[in-house]
GROMACS .gro file of C-alpha atoms in nm:
model
  197
    1MET     CA    1   0.163   0.175   0.800
    2LEU     CA    2  -0.180   0.165   0.976
    3PHE     CA    3  -0.299   0.417   1.245
    4GLU     CA    4  -0.574   0.356   1.521
    5ALA     CA    5  -0.899   0.591   1.495
    6ARG     CA    6  -0.793   0.746   1.755
    7PHE     CA    7  -0.505   0.895   1.598
    8ARG     CA    8  -0.614   1.012   1.270
    9ASP     CA    9  -0.712   1.348   1.372
   10GLY     CA   10  -0.363   1.390   1.438
   11VAL     CA   11  -0.206   1.252   1.169
   12GLN     CA   12  -0.443   1.495   0.896
   13SER     CA   13  -0.410   1.785   1.132
   14GLY     CA   14  -0.010   1.783   1.119
   15ALA     CA   15   0.016   1.714   1.484
   16VAL     CA   16   0.110   1.392   1.494
   17THR     CA   17   0.475   1.317   1.297
   18LEU     CA   18   0.590   1.017   1.480
   19THR     CA   19   0.547   0.676   1.537
   20PHE     CA   20   0.712   0.371   1.675
   21ARG     CA   21   0.660   0.009   1.585
   22ARG     CA   22   0.792  -0.311   1.751
   23TRP     CA   23   0.880  -0.502   1.416
   24LYS     CA   24   1.120  -0.787   1.367
   25ARG     CA   25   1.205  -0.573   1.042
   26HIS     CA   26   1.156  -0.209   0.907
   27GLN     CA   27   0.805  -0.218   0.738
   28VAL     CA   28   0.862   0.126   0.565
   29LEU     CA   29   1.164   0.316   0.402
   30ALA     CA   30   1.268   0.663   0.412
   31GLY     CA   31   1.196   0.829   0.128
   32ASN     CA   32   0.863   0.624   0.011
   33ARG     CA   33   0.506   0.736   0.039
   34TYR     CA   34   0.216   0.490   0.152
   35ARG     CA   35  -0.115   0.488   0.117
   36THR     CA   36  -0.292   0.509   0.393
   37VAL     CA   37  -0.675   0.556   0.552
   38VAL     CA   38  -0.601   0.920   0.682
   39GLY     CA   39  -0.407   0.953   0.324
   40ARG     CA   40  -0.085   0.924   0.128
   41LEU     CA   41   0.234   0.940   0.431
   42ALA     CA   42   0.588   1.012   0.321
   43VAL     CA   43   0.801   0.849   0.519
   44ASP     CA   44   1.108   1.120   0.611
   45GLU     CA   45   1.324   0.888   0.910
   46VAL     CA   46   1.344   0.565   0.971
   47SER     CA   47   1.548   0.467   1.291
   48VAL     CA   48   1.575   0.210   1.594
   49VAL     CA   49   1.586   0.358   1.881
   50ASP     CA   50   1.584   0.260   2.306
   51SER     CA   51   1.227   0.258   2.382
   52ALA     CA   52   1.357   0.398   2.760
   53GLN     CA   53   1.501   0.672   2.597
   54ILE     CA   54   1.199   0.830   2.375
   55THR     CA   55   1.096   1.141   2.544
   56ASP     CA   56   0.742   1.337   2.648
   57SER     CA   57   0.807   1.551   2.333
   58GLU     CA   58   0.826   1.281   2.126
   59ALA     CA   59   0.541   1.096   2.256
   60VAL     CA   60   0.327   1.424   2.213
   61ARG     CA   61   0.430   1.422   1.843
   62ALA     CA   62   0.312   1.053   1.825
   63GLY     CA   63  -0.005   1.152   1.957
   64TYR     CA   64   0.007   1.030   2.348
   65PRO     CA   65   0.035   1.217   2.642
   66ASP     CA   66   0.374   1.087   2.757
   67ALA     CA   67   0.637   0.887   2.696
   68ALA     CA   68   0.526   0.625   2.925
   69THR     CA   69   0.197   0.577   2.783
   70LEU     CA   70   0.331   0.517   2.473
   71VAL     CA   71   0.581   0.264   2.582
   72ALA     CA   72   0.331   0.088   2.758
   73ASP     CA   73   0.094   0.080   2.458
   74LEU     CA   74   0.368  -0.034   2.201
   75ARG     CA   75   0.266  -0.373   2.050
   76GLY     CA   76   0.527  -0.695   2.014
   77THR     CA   77   0.723  -0.836   2.306
   78PRO     CA   78   0.999  -0.594   2.446
   79ASP     CA   79   1.293  -0.794   2.256
   80LEU     CA   80   1.194  -0.643   1.947
   81PRO     CA   81   1.371  -0.388   1.809
   82THR     CA   82   1.157  -0.036   1.858
   83TYR     CA   83   1.187   0.164   1.526
   84ARG     CA   84   1.054   0.527   1.560
   85VAL     CA   85   0.893   0.664   1.228
   86ARG     CA   86   0.886   1.008   1.130
   87PHE     CA   87   0.646   1.138   0.844
   88HIS     CA   88   0.424   1.406   0.672
   89LEU     CA   89   0.096   1.351   0.508
   90ASP     CA   90   0.198   1.423   0.159
   91ASP     CA   91  -0.128   1.595   0.013
   92GLY     CA   92   0.021   1.629  -0.341
   93PRO     CA   93  -0.122   1.458  -0.675
   94ASP     CA   94  -0.128   1.077  -0.674
   95GLU     CA   95   0.097   0.973  -0.946
   96ARG     CA   96  -0.117   0.643  -1.002
   97ALA     CA   97  -0.389   0.853  -1.137
   98ASP     CA   98  -0.151   0.977  -1.429
   99LEU     CA   99   0.017   0.652  -1.470
  100ALA     CA  100  -0.344   0.546  -1.503
  101ALA     CA  101  -0.472   0.789  -1.781
  102SER     CA  102  -0.173   0.700  -1.972
  103ASP     CA  103  -0.270   0.436  -2.224
  104ARG     CA  104   0.012   0.496  -2.522
  105LEU     CA  105   0.234   0.218  -2.446
  106GLY     CA  106   0.542   0.167  -2.667
  107PRO     CA  107   0.716  -0.177  -2.666
  108ASP     CA  108   0.958  -0.102  -2.360
  109ASP     CA  109   0.665   0.007  -2.130
  110VAL     CA  110   0.492  -0.300  -2.231
  111SER     CA  111   0.848  -0.513  -2.127
  112ALA     CA  112   0.845  -0.300  -1.856
  113ILE     CA  113   0.511  -0.373  -1.711
  114THR     CA  114   0.565  -0.781  -1.775
  115ALA     CA  115   0.860  -0.769  -1.593
  116ARG     CA  116   0.692  -0.610  -1.294
  117LEU     CA  117   0.346  -0.871  -1.350
  118ASP     CA  118   0.601  -1.128  -1.373
  119ARG     CA  119   0.796  -1.060  -1.033
  120LEU     CA  120   0.422  -1.018  -0.842
  121ASP     CA  121   0.305  -1.387  -1.004
  122ARG     CA  122   0.695  -1.531  -0.911
  123ALA     CA  123   0.650  -1.389  -0.554
  124SER     CA  124   0.284  -1.503  -0.469
  125SER     CA  125   0.205  -1.762  -0.228
  126HIS     CA  126  -0.117  -1.900  -0.463
  127GLY     CA  127   0.044  -1.909  -0.781
  128PRO     CA  128   0.015  -1.671  -1.044
  129TRP     CA  129  -0.254  -1.420  -1.084
  130THR     CA  130  -0.212  -1.076  -1.256
  131ALA     CA  131  -0.318  -1.208  -1.612
  132GLN     CA  132  -0.629  -1.391  -1.427
  133THR     CA  133  -0.697  -1.111  -1.237
  134LEU     CA  134  -0.683  -0.807  -1.512
  135ALA     CA  135  -0.907  -1.059  -1.751
  136LEU     CA  136  -1.222  -1.095  -1.486
  137ILE     CA  137  -1.171  -0.685  -1.392
  138ARG     CA  138  -1.157  -0.669  -1.753
  139ASP     CA  139  -1.461  -0.911  -1.815
  140HIS     CA  140  -1.679  -0.794  -1.520
  141PRO     CA  141  -1.643  -0.434  -1.399
  142ALA     CA  142  -1.756  -0.283  -1.143
  143ARG     CA  143  -1.891  -0.611  -0.979
  144ARG     CA  144  -1.813  -0.659  -0.574
  145ALA     CA  145  -1.495  -0.769  -0.460
  146PRO     CA  146  -1.581  -1.053  -0.301
  147ASP     CA  147  -1.804  -1.182  -0.619
  148LEU     CA  148  -1.470  -1.154  -0.829
  149ALA     CA  149  -1.247  -1.328  -0.544
  150GLY     CA  150  -1.547  -1.578  -0.515
  151MET     CA  151  -1.530  -1.656  -0.925
  152VAL     CA  152  -1.156  -1.753  -0.854
  153GLY     CA  153  -1.184  -1.946  -0.582
  154ARG     CA  154  -0.980  -1.676  -0.344
  155GLU     CA  155  -1.091  -1.499  -0.023
  156ARG     CA  156  -1.197  -1.134  -0.052
  157ASP     CA  157  -0.929  -0.951   0.147
  158PRO     CA  158  -0.604  -1.126  -0.046
  159PHE     CA  159  -0.794  -1.076  -0.355
  160LYS     CA  160  -0.811  -0.697  -0.242
  161LEU     CA  161  -0.480  -0.682  -0.153
  162ASP     CA  162  -0.340  -0.813  -0.502
  163VAL     CA  163  -0.577  -0.573  -0.673
  164ARG     CA  164  -0.427  -0.277  -0.531
  165LYS     CA  165  -0.061  -0.366  -0.641
  166LEU     CA  166  -0.274  -0.395  -0.988
  167LYS     CA  167  -0.360  -0.021  -0.919
  168ASN     CA  168  -0.027   0.050  -0.840
  169LEU     CA  169   0.121  -0.006  -1.134
  170GLY     CA  170  -0.142   0.200  -1.306
  171LEU     CA  171  -0.381  -0.090  -1.460
  172THR     CA  172  -0.651  -0.080  -1.265
  173LEU     CA  173  -0.928   0.146  -1.104
  174SER     CA  174  -1.132   0.166  -0.772
  175LEU     CA  175  -1.502   0.249  -0.836
  176PRO     CA  176  -1.758   0.269  -0.562
  177VAL     CA  177  -1.840  -0.064  -0.625
  178GLY     CA  178  -1.584  -0.283  -0.787
  179TYR     CA  179  -1.275  -0.212  -1.061
  180GLU     CA  180  -1.229  -0.141  -1.399
  181LEU     CA  181  -0.915  -0.133  -1.603
  182SER     CA  182  -0.760   0.180  -1.630
  183PRO     CA  183  -0.690   0.299  -1.983
  184ARG     CA  184  -0.306   0.215  -1.902
  185GLY     CA  185  -0.429  -0.143  -1.848
  186ARG     CA  186  -0.683  -0.166  -2.147
  187ALA     CA  187  -0.381  -0.073  -2.332
  188TYR     CA  188  -0.152  -0.280  -2.155
  189LEU     CA  189  -0.409  -0.610  -2.247
  190ALA     CA  190  -0.398  -0.509  -2.627
  191ALA     CA  191  -0.070  -0.492  -2.672
  192ARG     CA  192  -0.024  -0.862  -2.533
  193ALA     CA  193  -0.280  -0.962  -2.720
  194ALA     CA  194  -0.101  -0.807  -3.042
  195GLU     CA  195   0.158  -0.973  -2.906
  196SER     CA  196   0.021  -1.335  -2.899
  197GLY     CA  197  -0.188  -1.275  -3.176
   0.00000   0.00000   0.00000
């Protein structure tokens, strides 16, 4: 979920625990965690509401002075469903760090990672990309994302989104500049090389 800068302090302090969005279909699921610029958010509840029934109290919990201001600020056309998302800031440890550090992969682990990467490749609008991107990061650690994207003829932002998907699987790490393979990512590529060799 994206938050405008004006809401970030409220989210981080815990004063903002609701958001209202007009979506064609829900974009988040209750029980899931989402990484945002303000930190990791845990979604507690997602429900469709009548925007005319939003209360002033709910509006304050969403960072607005009152319901009328909130409703006037909703993006999207009024015919779209209005979703109320209740969330809290999750300041617990990032499970990706533990996953990325785990380099002891058995055959079942390798198969599971391969299946996830295959699904990402099949879902891609620009064709298979996971193997190429992992190899690119392995061969060019700490290179700027625009440079890496240019090497394979891609635009920076979609490329960065794809790398984030690999990071969510614990296969890459973000550096101050660029990326590198995580211990898990190196172990995975080594296992795949052994299988094909």
